[in-house]
Amino acid sequence: MNARRYMLEVRGLGKTFGETEVLKAIDLNVSEGELVFIIGPSGSGKSTMLRCCNRLEEPTSGAILIDNARITDIPRRDLDRMRLNVGMVFQGFHLYPHMSVIKNVILAQIKALKRPADEARQRGMELLDQVGLGHKADAMPSELSGGQQQRVAIARALALDPKVMLFDEPTSALDPELVGSVLKVMKDLRDKGMTMLVVSHEMAFAREAADRVVFMDGGYVVEAGTPDEIFGNPKSDRLKSFLSRVSGGAH
């Protein structure tokens, strides 16, 4: 198991917005089937780094590889094809409000993968069952709770059979009692071997479910390790300070 290949590699990633250097030579690898959590204070560059991993933000320097393919070399016109390999789930759910749940999950399969409609529907129903929402297939997004909408968004991303899933604060827009249902889906995905990179403030979930935790601050990776190392034995003062603030503000 130690020889698992890297499914996502971030090498010397830099990003500047005007004069502001947001990411400073980030190095990060995620092995196949690994769940890596990124934590850190607001403004530390976590979401920017994640968005660079499918070029929603264009890196200023460095390279990103998905399954050994350098996606930073791909021309812009080919980005949509590349993004089939990189599923992304955002804070907002971005569902089409005028389409039923199942149509939301089917649409990209037909358009991007050119899957026949009946096959796309079958795959869509499998995934809705997987996230516990098969019974809501014909509902409209407005009839669902936030947690249910987020689970549909996850099913939609999975429908394209990505090699890596990126989650950008997937529970931050949800009422606290709805968070658990989304985290359960993510845990199930991990158990099925999906490679995932997650930016989140859900420290208890990171501690319980992550294979590795990466702490970012000021555009750098300050510290990385197992959940026990990061939460139980933090080495840097910046991480200790961050964890004391987070636990101090925990409900």
JSON list of C-alpha atoms in Angstrom, two decimals:
[
{"chain": "A", "resi": 1, "resn": "MET", "atom": "CA", "xyz": [0.00, 0.00, 0.00]},
{"chain": "A", "resi": 2, "resn": "ASN", "atom": "CA", "xyz": [2.93, 2.34, 0.56]},
{"chain": "A", "resi": 3, "resn": "ALA", "atom": "CA", "xyz": [3.63, 2.45, -3.17]},
{"chain": "A", "resi": 4, "resn": "ARG", "atom": "CA", "xyz": [0.29, 4.11, -4.00]},
{"chain": "A", "resi": 5, "resn": "ARG", "atom": "CA", "xyz": [0.74, 6.45, -6.91]},
{"chain": "A", "resi": 6, "resn": "TYR", "atom": "CA", "xyz": [0.05, 10.13, -6.69]},
{"chain": "A", "resi": 7, "resn": "MET", "atom": "CA", "xyz": [-3.28, 11.08, -8.23]},
{"chain": "A", "resi": 8, "resn": "LEU", "atom": "CA", "xyz": [-2.77, 14.82, -7.61]},
{"chain": "A", "resi": 9, "resn": "GLU", "atom": "CA", "xyz": [0.59, 16.60, -7.46]},
{"chain": "A", "resi": 10, "resn": "VAL", "atom": "CA", "xyz": [1.09, 20.29, -6.74]},
{"chain": "A", "resi": 11, "resn": "ARG", "atom": "CA", "xyz": [4.64, 21.41, -7.44]},
{"chain": "A", "resi": 12, "resn": "GLY", "atom": "CA", "xyz": [5.96, 24.83, -6.54]},
{"chain": "A", "resi": 13, "resn": "LEU", "atom": "CA", "xyz": [2.55, 26.42, -7.01]},
{"chain": "A", "resi": 14, "resn": "GLY", "atom": "CA", "xyz": [2.51, 30.22, -6.89]},
{"chain": "A", "resi": 15, "resn": "LYS", "atom": "CA", "xyz": [-0.38, 32.61, -7.38]},
{"chain": "A", "resi": 16, "resn": "THR", "atom": "CA", "xyz": [-0.39, 36.38, -7.33]},
{"chain": "A", "resi": 17, "resn": "PHE", "atom": "CA", "xyz": [-3.31, 38.77, -7.68]},
{"chain": "A", "resi": 18, "resn": "GLY", "atom": "CA", "xyz": [-1.78, 42.05, -8.76]},
{"chain": "A", "resi": 19, "resn": "GLU", "atom": "CA", "xyz": [0.90, 42.82, -6.17]},
{"chain": "A", "resi": 20, "resn": "THR", "atom": "CA", "xyz": [-0.45, 40.31, -3.66]},
{"chain": "A", "resi": 21, "resn": "GLU", "atom": "CA", "xyz": [1.27, 36.94, -3.44]},
{"chain": "A", "resi": 22, "resn": "VAL", "atom": "CA", "xyz": [-1.46, 34.58, -2.28]},
{"chain": "A", "resi": 23, "resn": "LEU", "atom": "CA", "xyz": [0.34, 31.24, -2.77]},
{"chain": "A", "resi": 24, "resn": "LYS", "atom": "CA", "xyz": [4.08, 30.83, -2.25]},
{"chain": "A", "resi": 25, "resn": "ALA", "atom": "CA", "xyz": [5.70, 27.72, -3.75]},
{"chain": "A", "resi": 26, "resn": "ILE", "atom": "CA", "xyz": [3.14, 25.20, -2.51]},
{"chain": "A", "resi": 27, "resn": "ASP", "atom": "CA", "xyz": [4.14, 21.54, -2.71]},
{"chain": "A", "resi": 28, "resn": "LEU", "atom": "CA", "xyz": [1.46, 18.94, -2.04]},
{"chain": "A", "resi": 29, "resn": "ASN", "atom": "CA", "xyz": [0.83, 15.34, -3.13]},
{"chain": "A", "resi": 30, "resn": "VAL", "atom": "CA", "xyz": [-2.35, 13.33, -2.76]},
{"chain": "A", "resi": 31, "resn": "SER", "atom": "CA", "xyz": [-2.10, 9.58, -3.27]},
{"chain": "A", "resi": 32, "resn": "GLU", "atom": "CA", "xyz": [-4.74, 7.52, -5.01]},
{"chain": "A", "resi": 33, "resn": "GLY", "atom": "CA", "xyz": [-7.59, 6.85, -2.58]},
{"chain": "A", "resi": 34, "resn": "GLU", "atom": "CA", "xyz": [-6.31, 9.33, 0.00]},
{"chain": "A", "resi": 35, "resn": "LEU", "atom": "CA", "xyz": [-8.42, 11.92, 1.82]},
{"chain": "A", "resi": 36, "resn": "VAL", "atom": "CA", "xyz": [-6.36, 15.02, 2.52]},
{"chain": "A", "resi": 37, "resn": "PHE", "atom": "CA", "xyz": [-7.79, 17.90, 4.55]},
{"chain": "A", "resi": 38, "resn": "ILE", "atom": "CA", "xyz": [-6.54, 21.48, 4.27]},
{"chain": "A", "resi": 39, "resn": "ILE", "atom": "CA", "xyz": [-7.07, 23.68, 7.30]},
{"chain": "A", "resi": 40, "resn": "GLY", "atom": "CA", "xyz": [-5.96, 27.19, 8.15]},
{"chain": "A", "resi": 41, "resn": "PRO", "atom": "CA", "xyz": [-7.21, 30.69, 8.90]},
{"chain": "A", "resi": 42, "resn": "SER", "atom": "CA", "xyz": [-9.29, 32.70, 6.46]},
{"chain": "A", "resi": 43, "resn": "GLY", "atom": "CA", "xyz": [-7.13, 34.31, 3.82]},
{"chain": "A", "resi": 44, "resn": "SER", "atom": "CA", "xyz": [-4.39, 31.67, 4.06]},
{"chain": "A", "resi": 45, "resn": "GLY", "atom": "CA", "xyz": [-4.79, 30.66, 0.39]},
{"chain": "A", "resi": 46, "resn": "LYS", "atom": "CA", "xyz": [-6.62, 27.35, 0.90]},
{"chain": "A", "resi": 47, "resn": "SER", "atom": "CA", "xyz": [-9.48, 27.92, -1.54]},
{"chain": "A", "resi": 48, "resn": "THR", "atom": "CA", "xyz": [-7.22, 29.62, -4.09]},
{"chain": "A", "resi": 49, "resn": "MET", "atom": "CA", "xyz": [-4.94, 26.59, -4.04]},
{"chain": "A", "resi": 50, "resn": "LEU", "atom": "CA", "xyz": [-7.89, 24.26, -4.48]},
{"chain": "A", "resi": 51, "resn": "ARG", "atom": "CA", "xyz": [-9.26, 26.31, -7.39]},
{"chain": "A", "resi": 52, "resn": "CYS", "atom": "CA", "xyz": [-5.86, 26.19, -9.09]},
{"chain": "A", "resi": 53, "resn": "CYS", "atom": "CA", "xyz": [-6.11, 22.38, -9.05]},
{"chain": "A", "resi": 54, "resn": "ASN", "atom": "CA", "xyz": [-8.71, 22.49, -11.81]},
{"chain": "A", "resi": 55, "resn": "ARG", "atom": "CA", "xyz": [-7.65, 25.89, -13.17]},
{"chain": "A", "resi": 56, "resn": "LEU", "atom": "CA", "xyz": [-10.69, 27.83, -12.07]},
{"chain": "A", "resi": 57, "resn": "GLU", "atom": "CA", "xyz": [-7.82, 30.07, -10.99]},
{"chain": "A", "resi": 58, "resn": "GLU", "atom": "CA", "xyz": [-4.81, 30.20, -13.27]},
{"chain": "A", "resi": 59, "resn": "PRO", "atom": "CA", "xyz": [-1.54, 29.46, -11.42]},
{"chain": "A", "resi": 60, "resn": "THR", "atom": "CA", "xyz": [1.12, 32.14, -11.74]},
{"chain": "A", "resi": 61, "resn": "SER", "atom": "CA", "xyz": [3.94, 29.61, -11.41]},
{"chain": "A", "resi": 62, "resn": "GLY", "atom": "CA", "xyz": [4.52, 25.94, -10.72]},
{"chain": "A", "resi": 63, "resn": "ALA", "atom": "CA", "xyz": [2.82, 22.83, -12.07]},
{"chain": "A", "resi": 64, "resn": "ILE", "atom": "CA", "xyz": [-0.20, 20.68, -11.25]},
{"chain": "A", "resi": 65, "resn": "LEU", "atom": "CA", "xyz": [-0.50, 17.06, -12.31]},
{"chain": "A", "resi": 66, "resn": "ILE", "atom": "CA", "xyz": [-3.62, 14.88, -12.29]},
{"chain": "A", "resi": 67, "resn": "ASP", "atom": "CA", "xyz": [-2.76, 11.19, -12.68]},
{"chain": "A", "resi": 68, "resn": "ASN", "atom": "CA", "xyz": [0.67, 12.15, -14.09]},
{"chain": "A", "resi": 69, "resn": "ALA", "atom": "CA", "xyz": [-0.77, 14.55, -16.69]},
{"chain": "A", "resi": 70, "resn": "ARG", "atom": "CA", "xyz": [0.38, 18.17, -16.35]},
{"chain": "A", "resi": 71, "resn": "ILE", "atom": "CA", "xyz": [-2.87, 20.08, -16.42]},
{"chain": "A", "resi": 72, "resn": "THR", "atom": "CA", "xyz": [-1.02, 23.39, -16.20]},
{"chain": "A", "resi": 73, "resn": "ASP", "atom": "CA", "xyz": [0.19, 22.78, -19.79]},
{"chain": "A", "resi": 74, "resn": "ILE", "atom": "CA", "xyz": [-3.29, 22.25, -21.23]},
{"chain": "A", "resi": 75, "resn": "PRO", "atom": "CA", "xyz": [-4.60, 25.04, -23.52]},
{"chain": "A", "resi": 76, "resn": "ARG", "atom": "CA", "xyz": [-7.67, 26.85, -22.25]},
{"chain": "A", "resi": 77, "resn": "ARG", "atom": "CA", "xyz": [-9.86, 25.48, -25.03]},
{"chain": "A", "resi": 78, "resn": "ASP", "atom": "CA", "xyz": [-9.29, 21.95, -23.69]},
{"chain": "A", "resi": 79, "resn": "LEU", "atom": "CA", "xyz": [-9.99, 22.72, -20.03]},
{"chain": "A", "resi": 80, "resn": "ASP", "atom": "CA", "xyz": [-13.53, 21.36, -20.05]},
{"chain": "A", "resi": 81, "resn": "ARG", "atom": "CA", "xyz": [-12.24, 17.94, -21.08]},
{"chain": "A", "resi": 82, "resn": "MET", "atom": "CA", "xyz": [-9.56, 18.07, -18.39]},
{"chain": "A", "resi": 83, "resn": "ARG", "atom": "CA", "xyz": [-12.12, 19.00, -15.74]},
{"chain": "A", "resi": 84, "resn": "LEU", "atom": "CA", "xyz": [-13.97, 15.73, -16.31]},
{"chain": "A", "resi": 85, "resn": "ASN", "atom": "CA", "xyz": [-11.15, 14.20, -14.27]},
{"chain": "A", "resi": 86, "resn": "VAL", "atom": "CA", "xyz": [-11.49, 16.70, -11.41]},
{"chain": "A", "resi": 87, "resn": "GLY", "atom": "CA", "xyz": [-14.86, 16.89, -9.68]},
{"chain": "A", "resi": 88, "resn": "MET", "atom": "CA", "xyz": [-15.51, 20.05, -7.68]},
{"chain": "A", "resi": 89, "resn": "VAL", "atom": "CA", "xyz": [-18.03, 20.72, -4.93]},
{"chain": "A", "resi": 90, "resn": "PHE", "atom": "CA", "xyz": [-18.43, 24.31, -3.74]},
{"chain": "A", "resi": 91, "resn": "GLN", "atom": "CA", "xyz": [-19.96, 26.10, -0.75]},
{"chain": "A", "resi": 92, "resn": "GLY", "atom": "CA", "xyz": [-22.97, 26.97, -2.90]},
{"chain": "A", "resi": 93, "resn": "PHE", "atom": "CA", "xyz": [-24.73, 24.09, -4.60]},
{"chain": "A", "resi": 94, "resn": "HIS", "atom": "CA", "xyz": [-25.00, 25.56, -8.13]},
{"chain": "A", "resi": 95, "resn": "LEU", "atom": "CA", "xyz": [-27.90, 23.29, -9.10]},
{"chain": "A", "resi": 96, "resn": "TYR", "atom": "CA", "xyz": [-30.07, 24.27, -12.05]},
{"chain": "A", "resi": 97, "resn": "PRO", "atom": "CA", "xyz": [-33.24, 25.49, -10.29]},
{"chain": "A", "resi": 98, "resn": "HIS", "atom": "CA", "xyz": [-35.53, 24.79, -13.26]},
{"chain": "A", "resi": 99, "resn": "MET", "atom": "CA", "xyz": [-34.45, 21.13, -13.54]},
{"chain": "A", "resi": 100, "resn": "SER", "atom": "CA", "xyz": [-35.38, 18.16, -11.38]},
{"chain": "A", "resi": 101, "resn": "VAL", "atom": "CA", "xyz": [-32.75, 16.50, -9.22]},
{"chain": "A", "resi": 102, "resn": "ILE", "atom": "CA", "xyz": [-32.22, 13.61, -11.64]},
{"chain": "A", "resi": 103, "resn": "LYS", "atom": "CA", "xyz": [-31.95, 15.98, -14.62]},
{"chain": "A", "resi": 104, "resn": "ASN", "atom": "CA", "xyz": [-29.28, 17.95, -12.76]},
{"chain": "A", "resi": 105, "resn": "VAL", "atom": "CA", "xyz": [-27.29, 14.73, -12.38]},
{"chain": "A", "resi": 106, "resn": "ILE", "atom": "CA", "xyz": [-27.92, 13.54, -15.96]},
{"chain": "A", "resi": 107, "resn": "LEU", "atom": "CA", "xyz": [-27.19, 16.73, -17.90]},
{"chain": "A", "resi": 108, "resn": "ALA", "atom": "CA", "xyz": [-23.39, 16.83, -17.81]},
{"chain": "A", "resi": 109, "resn": "GLN", "atom": "CA", "xyz": [-23.14, 13.10, -18.46]},
{"chain": "A", "resi": 110, "resn": "ILE", "atom": "CA", "xyz": [-25.01, 13.52, -21.75]},
{"chain": "A", "resi": 111, "resn": "LYS", "atom": "CA", "xyz": [-23.32, 16.79, -22.76]},
{"chain": "A", "resi": 112, "resn": "ALA", "atom": "CA", "xyz": [-19.74, 16.11, -21.65]},
{"chain": "A", "resi": 113, "resn": "LEU", "atom": "CA", "xyz": [-19.42, 12.32, -21.69]},
{"chain": "A", "resi": 114, "resn": "LYS", "atom": "CA", "xyz": [-21.89, 11.80, -24.58]},
{"chain": "A", "resi": 115, "resn": "ARG", "atom": "CA", "xyz": [-23.53, 9.07, -22.53]},
{"chain": "A", "resi": 116, "resn": "PRO", "atom": "CA", "xyz": [-26.85, 7.74, -23.90]},
{"chain": "A", "resi": 117, "resn": "ALA", "atom": "CA", "xyz": [-29.77, 9.18, -21.95]},
{"chain": "A", "resi": 118, "resn": "ASP", "atom": "CA", "xyz": [-30.94, 5.87, -20.48]},
{"chain": "A", "resi": 119, "resn": "GLU", "atom": "CA", "xyz": [-27.42, 5.00, -19.33]},
{"chain": "A", "resi": 120, "resn": "ALA", "atom": "CA", "xyz": [-26.98, 8.49, -17.85]},
{"chain": "A", "resi": 121, "resn": "ARG", "atom": "CA", "xyz": [-30.25, 8.15, -15.98]},
{"chain": "A", "resi": 122, "resn": "GLN", "atom": "CA", "xyz": [-29.26, 4.73, -14.60]},
{"chain": "A", "resi": 123, "resn": "ARG", "atom": "CA", "xyz": [-25.91, 6.10, -13.43]},
{"chain": "A", "resi": 124, "resn": "GLY", "atom": "CA", "xyz": [-27.65, 9.15, -11.97]},
{"chain": "A", "resi": 125, "resn": "MET", "atom": "CA", "xyz": [-30.08, 7.00, -9.98]},
{"chain": "A", "resi": 126, "resn": "GLU", "atom": "CA", "xyz": [-27.22, 4.84, -8.68]},
{"chain": "A", "resi": 127, "resn": "LEU", "atom": "CA", "xyz": [-25.45, 7.94, -7.41]},
{"chain": "A", "resi": 128, "resn": "LEU", "atom": "CA", "xyz": [-28.58, 9.50, -5.91]},
{"chain": "A", "resi": 129, "resn": "ASP", "atom": "CA", "xyz": [-29.15, 6.21, -4.06]},
{"chain": "A", "resi": 130, "resn": "GLN", "atom": "CA", "xyz": [-25.51, 6.35, -2.92]},
{"chain": "A", "resi": 131, "resn": "VAL", "atom": "CA", "xyz": [-26.01, 9.81, -1.39]},
{"chain": "A", "resi": 132, "resn": "GLY", "atom": "CA", "xyz": [-29.37, 8.76, 0.10]},
{"chain": "A", "resi": 133, "resn": "LEU", "atom": "CA", "xyz": [-31.59, 10.75, -2.25]},
{"chain": "A", "resi": 134, "resn": "GLY", "atom": "CA", "xyz": [-32.95, 8.25, -4.75]},
{"chain": "A", "resi": 135, "resn": "HIS", "atom": "CA", "xyz": [-36.46, 9.04, -3.46]},
{"chain": "A", "resi": 136, "resn": "LYS", "atom": "CA", "xyz": [-35.98, 12.72, -4.37]},
{"chain": "A", "resi": 137, "resn": "ALA", "atom": "CA", "xyz": [-35.03, 12.13, -8.02]},
{"chain": "A", "resi": 138, "resn": "ASP", "atom": "CA", "xyz": [-38.07, 13.95, -9.41]},
{"chain": "A", "resi": 139, "resn": "ALA", "atom": "CA", "xyz": [-38.07, 16.77, -6.84]},
{"chain": "A", "resi": 140, "resn": "MET", "atom": "CA", "xyz": [-36.97, 20.29, -7.74]},
{"chain": "A", "resi": 141, "resn": "PRO", "atom": "CA", "xyz": [-33.93, 21.79, -5.96]},
{"chain": "A", "resi": 142, "resn": "SER", "atom": "CA", "xyz": [-36.15, 24.34, -4.19]},
{"chain": "A", "resi": 143, "resn": "GLU", "atom": "CA", "xyz": [-37.96, 21.45, -2.46]},
{"chain": "A", "resi": 144, "resn": "LEU", "atom": "CA", "xyz": [-34.73, 20.18, -0.86]},
{"chain": "A", "resi": 145, "resn": "SER", "atom": "CA", "xyz": [-32.87, 21.24, 2.25]},
{"chain": "A", "resi": 146, "resn": "GLY", "atom": "CA", "xyz": [-29.39, 22.70, 1.87]},
{"chain": "A", "resi": 147, "resn": "GLY", "atom": "CA", "xyz": [-27.84, 19.44, 2.96]},
{"chain": "A", "resi": 148, "resn": "GLN", "atom": "CA", "xyz": [-29.84, 17.54, 0.36]},
{"chain": "A", "resi": 149, "resn": "GLN", "atom": "CA", "xyz": [-28.90, 20.02, -2.36]},
{"chain": "A", "resi": 150, "resn": "GLN", "atom": "CA", "xyz": [-25.23, 19.63, -1.49]},
{"chain": "A", "resi": 151, "resn": "ARG", "atom": "CA", "xyz": [-25.54, 15.85, -1.70]},
{"chain": "A", "resi": 152, "resn": "VAL", "atom": "CA", "xyz": [-27.10, 16.22, -5.16]},
{"chain": "A", "resi": 153, "resn": "ALA", "atom": "CA", "xyz": [-24.17, 18.44, -6.13]},
{"chain": "A", "resi": 154, "resn": "ILE", "atom": "CA", "xyz": [-21.79, 15.69, -4.99]},
{"chain": "A", "resi": 155, "resn": "ALA", "atom": "CA", "xyz": [-23.73, 13.08, -7.00]},
{"chain": "A", "resi": 156, "resn": "ARG", "atom": "CA", "xyz": [-23.58, 15.34, -10.06]},
{"chain": "A", "resi": 157, "resn": "ALA", "atom": "CA", "xyz": [-19.80, 15.71, -9.74]},
{"chain": "A", "resi": 158, "resn": "LEU", "atom": "CA", "xyz": [-19.37, 11.94, -9.27]},
{"chain": "A", "resi": 159, "resn": "ALA", "atom": "CA", "xyz": [-21.49, 11.22, -12.35]},
{"chain": "A", "resi": 160, "resn": "LEU", "atom": "CA", "xyz": [-18.57, 12.31, -14.55]},
{"chain": "A", "resi": 161, "resn": "ASP", "atom": "CA", "xyz": [-16.35, 9.58, -13.04]},
{"chain": "A", "resi": 162, "resn": "PRO", "atom": "CA", "xyz": [-13.61, 11.97, -11.86]},
{"chain": "A", "resi": 163, "resn": "LYS", "atom": "CA", "xyz": [-10.20, 10.75, -10.72]},
{"chain": "A", "resi": 164, "resn": "VAL", "atom": "CA", "xyz": [-10.04, 13.38, -7.97]},
{"chain": "A", "resi": 165, "resn": "MET", "atom": "CA", "xyz": [-12.75, 15.20, -6.00]},
{"chain": "A", "resi": 166, "resn": "LEU", "atom": "CA", "xyz": [-12.12, 18.71, -4.67]},
{"chain": "A", "resi": 167, "resn": "PHE", "atom": "CA", "xyz": [-14.35, 20.06, -1.89]},
{"chain": "A", "resi": 168, "resn": "ASP", "atom": "CA", "xyz": [-14.27, 23.78, -1.09]},
{"chain": "A", "resi": 169, "resn": "GLU", "atom": "CA", "xyz": [-15.95, 24.37, 2.29]},
{"chain": "A", "resi": 170, "resn": "PRO", "atom": "CA", "xyz": [-18.76, 21.97, 1.33]},
{"chain": "A", "resi": 171, "resn": "THR", "atom": "CA", "xyz": [-20.64, 22.39, 4.63]},
{"chain": "A", "resi": 172, "resn": "SER", "atom": "CA", "xyz": [-20.11, 26.06, 5.44]},
{"chain": "A", "resi": 173, "resn": "ALA", "atom": "CA", "xyz": [-23.45, 27.18, 3.96]},
{"chain": "A", "resi": 174, "resn": "LEU", "atom": "CA", "xyz": [-25.42, 24.50, 5.80]},
{"chain": "A", "resi": 175, "resn": "ASP", "atom": "CA", "xyz": [-27.37, 24.58, 9.04]},
{"chain": "A", "resi": 176, "resn": "PRO", "atom": "CA", "xyz": [-25.40, 22.66, 11.68]},
{"chain": "A", "resi": 177, "resn": "GLU", "atom": "CA", "xyz": [-27.90, 19.80, 11.87]},
{"chain": "A", "resi": 178, "resn": "LEU", "atom": "CA", "xyz": [-27.55, 19.19, 8.10]},
{"chain": "A", "resi": 179, "resn": "VAL", "atom": "CA", "xyz": [-23.75, 18.99, 8.07]},
{"chain": "A", "resi": 180, "resn": "GLY", "atom": "CA", "xyz": [-23.60, 15.37, 9.20]},
{"chain": "A", "resi": 181, "resn": "SER", "atom": "CA", "xyz": [-25.44, 14.03, 6.15]},
{"chain": "A", "resi": 182, "resn": "VAL", "atom": "CA", "xyz": [-22.88, 15.60, 3.80]},
{"chain": "A", "resi": 183, "resn": "LEU", "atom": "CA", "xyz": [-19.92, 14.43, 5.87]},
{"chain": "A", "resi": 184, "resn": "LYS", "atom": "CA", "xyz": [-21.34, 10.89, 5.84]},
{"chain": "A", "resi": 185, "resn": "VAL", "atom": "CA", "xyz": [-21.38, 10.91, 2.03]},
{"chain": "A", "resi": 186, "resn": "MET", "atom": "CA", "xyz": [-17.76, 12.09, 2.00]},
{"chain": "A", "resi": 187, "resn": "LYS", "atom": "CA", "xyz": [-16.79, 9.33, 4.42]},
{"chain": "A", "resi": 188, "resn": "ASP", "atom": "CA", "xyz": [-18.54, 6.75, 2.23]},
{"chain": "A", "resi": 189, "resn": "LEU", "atom": "CA", "xyz": [-16.60, 8.06, -0.78]},
{"chain": "A", "resi": 190, "resn": "ARG", "atom": "CA", "xyz": [-13.35, 7.69, 1.11]},
{"chain": "A", "resi": 191, "resn": "ASP", "atom": "CA", "xyz": [-14.27, 4.10, 1.99]},
{"chain": "A", "resi": 192, "resn": "LYS", "atom": "CA", "xyz": [-14.89, 3.43, -1.72]},
{"chain": "A", "resi": 193, "resn": "GLY", "atom": "CA", "xyz": [-11.39, 4.68, -2.58]},
{"chain": "A", "resi": 194, "resn": "MET", "atom": "CA", "xyz": [-12.13, 8.13, -4.02]},
{"chain": "A", "resi": 195, "resn": "THR", "atom": "CA", "xyz": [-9.16, 10.52, -3.98]},
{"chain": "A", "resi": 196, "resn": "MET", "atom": "CA", "xyz": [-10.24, 13.72, -2.22]},
{"chain": "A", "resi": 197, "resn": "LEU", "atom": "CA", "xyz": [-8.78, 17.09, -1.32]},
{"chain": "A", "resi": 198, "resn": "VAL", "atom": "CA", "xyz": [-10.98, 18.99, 1.12]},
{"chain": "A", "resi": 199, "resn": "VAL", "atom": "CA", "xyz": [-10.84, 22.57, 2.39]},
{"chain": "A", "resi": 200, "resn": "SER", "atom": "CA", "xyz": [-13.03, 22.76, 5.49]},
{"chain": "A", "resi": 201, "resn": "HIS", "atom": "CA", "xyz": [-13.44, 24.09, 9.02]},
{"chain": "A", "resi": 202, "resn": "GLU", "atom": "CA", "xyz": [-14.89, 20.76, 10.19]},
{"chain": "A", "resi": 203, "resn": "MET", "atom": "CA", "xyz": [-12.02, 19.92, 12.54]},
{"chain": "A", "resi": 204, "resn": "ALA", "atom": "CA", "xyz": [-13.72, 16.96, 14.20]},
{"chain": "A", "resi": 205, "resn": "PHE", "atom": "CA", "xyz": [-14.36, 15.41, 10.80]},
{"chain": "A", "resi": 206, "resn": "ALA", "atom": "CA", "xyz": [-10.77, 16.05, 9.73]},
{"chain": "A", "resi": 207, "resn": "ARG", "atom": "CA", "xyz": [-9.53, 14.37, 12.86]},
{"chain": "A", "resi": 208, "resn": "GLU", "atom": "CA", "xyz": [-11.79, 11.37, 12.37]},
{"chain": "A", "resi": 209, "resn": "ALA", "atom": "CA", "xyz": [-11.76, 10.81, 8.60]},
{"chain": "A", "resi": 210, "resn": "ALA", "atom": "CA", "xyz": [-8.64, 12.35, 7.03]},
{"chain": "A", "resi": 211, "resn": "ASP", "atom": "CA", "xyz": [-5.58, 10.33, 6.09]},
{"chain": "A", "resi": 212, "resn": "ARG", "atom": "CA", "xyz": [-3.50, 13.51, 6.27]},
{"chain": "A", "resi": 213, "resn": "VAL", "atom": "CA", "xyz": [-4.07, 17.09, 7.35]},
{"chain": "A", "resi": 214, "resn": "VAL", "atom": "CA", "xyz": [-2.28, 20.07, 5.80]},
{"chain": "A", "resi": 215, "resn": "PHE", "atom": "CA", "xyz": [-2.11, 23.38, 7.68]},
{"chain": "A", "resi": 216, "resn": "MET", "atom": "CA", "xyz": [-1.77, 26.49, 5.51]},
{"chain": "A", "resi": 217, "resn": "ASP", "atom": "CA", "xyz": [-1.09, 30.02, 6.67]},
{"chain": "A", "resi": 218, "resn": "GLY", "atom": "CA", "xyz": [0.05, 33.10, 4.79]},
{"chain": "A", "resi": 219, "resn": "GLY", "atom": "CA", "xyz": [0.18, 31.30, 1.44]},
{"chain": "A", "resi": 220, "resn": "TYR", "atom": "CA", "xyz": [2.50, 28.55, 2.69]},
{"chain": "A", "resi": 221, "resn": "VAL", "atom": "CA", "xyz": [2.10, 24.95, 3.77]},
{"chain": "A", "resi": 222, "resn": "VAL", "atom": "CA", "xyz": [3.31, 25.36, 7.34]},
{"chain": "A", "resi": 223, "resn": "GLU", "atom": "CA", "xyz": [2.82, 21.81, 8.57]},
{"chain": "A", "resi": 224, "resn": "ALA", "atom": "CA", "xyz": [1.42, 18.50, 7.31]},
{"chain": "A", "resi": 225, "resn": "GLY", "atom": "CA", "xyz": [0.93, 15.13, 8.96]},
{"chain": "A", "resi": 226, "resn": "THR", "atom": "CA", "xyz": [-1.56, 12.58, 10.21]},
{"chain": "A", "resi": 227, "resn": "PRO", "atom": "CA", "xyz": [-4.56, 13.87, 12.16]},
{"chain": "A", "resi": 228, "resn": "ASP", "atom": "CA", "xyz": [-2.90, 12.67, 15.37]},
{"chain": "A", "resi": 229, "resn": "GLU", "atom": "CA", "xyz": [0.26, 14.62, 14.56]},
{"chain": "A", "resi": 230, "resn": "ILE", "atom": "CA", "xyz": [-1.52, 17.82, 13.53]},
{"chain": "A", "resi": 231, "resn": "PHE", "atom": "CA", "xyz": [-4.17, 17.92, 16.25]},
{"chain": "A", "resi": 232, "resn": "GLY", "atom": "CA", "xyz": [-2.40, 15.96, 18.97]},
{"chain": "A", "resi": 233, "resn": "ASN", "atom": "CA", "xyz": [1.19, 17.14, 18.60]},
{"chain": "A", "resi": 234, "resn": "PRO", "atom": "CA", "xyz": [1.40, 20.39, 16.60]},
{"chain": "A", "resi": 235, "resn": "LYS", "atom": "CA", "xyz": [4.99, 21.55, 16.12]},
{"chain": "A", "resi": 236, "resn": "SER", "atom": "CA", "xyz": [4.76, 25.12, 14.84]},
{"chain": "A", "resi": 237, "resn": "ASP", "atom": "CA", "xyz": [3.59, 28.05, 16.94]},
{"chain": "A", "resi": 238, "resn": "ARG", "atom": "CA", "xyz": [1.30, 29.13, 14.12]},
{"chain": "A", "resi": 239, "resn": "LEU", "atom": "CA", "xyz": [-0.54, 25.81, 14.13]},
{"chain": "A", "resi": 240, "resn": "LYS", "atom": "CA", "xyz": [-0.77, 25.76, 17.94]},
{"chain": "A", "resi": 241, "resn": "SER", "atom": "CA", "xyz": [-2.20, 29.27, 17.90]},
{"chain": "A", "resi": 242, "resn": "PHE", "atom": "CA", "xyz": [-4.70, 28.39, 15.14]},
{"chain": "A", "resi": 243, "resn": "LEU", "atom": "CA", "xyz": [-5.91, 25.25, 16.91]},
{"chain": "A", "resi": 244, "resn": "SER", "atom": "CA", "xyz": [-6.33, 27.06, 20.23]},
{"chain": "A", "resi": 245, "resn": "ARG", "atom": "CA", "xyz": [-8.43, 29.74, 18.50]},
{"chain": "A", "resi": 246, "resn": "VAL", "atom": "CA", "xyz": [-10.54, 27.16, 16.67]},
{"chain": "A", "resi": 247, "resn": "SER", "atom": "CA", "xyz": [-11.16, 24.98, 19.73]},
{"chain": "A", "resi": 248, "resn": "GLY", "atom": "CA", "xyz": [-11.72, 28.08, 21.83]},
{"chain": "A", "resi": 249, "resn": "GLY", "atom": "CA", "xyz": [-14.47, 29.16, 19.46]},
{"chain": "A", "resi": 250, "resn": "ALA", "atom": "CA", "xyz": [-15.99, 25.70, 19.08]},
{"chain": "A", "resi": 251, "resn": "HIS", "atom": "CA", "xyz": [-19.56, 25.15, 20.13]}
]
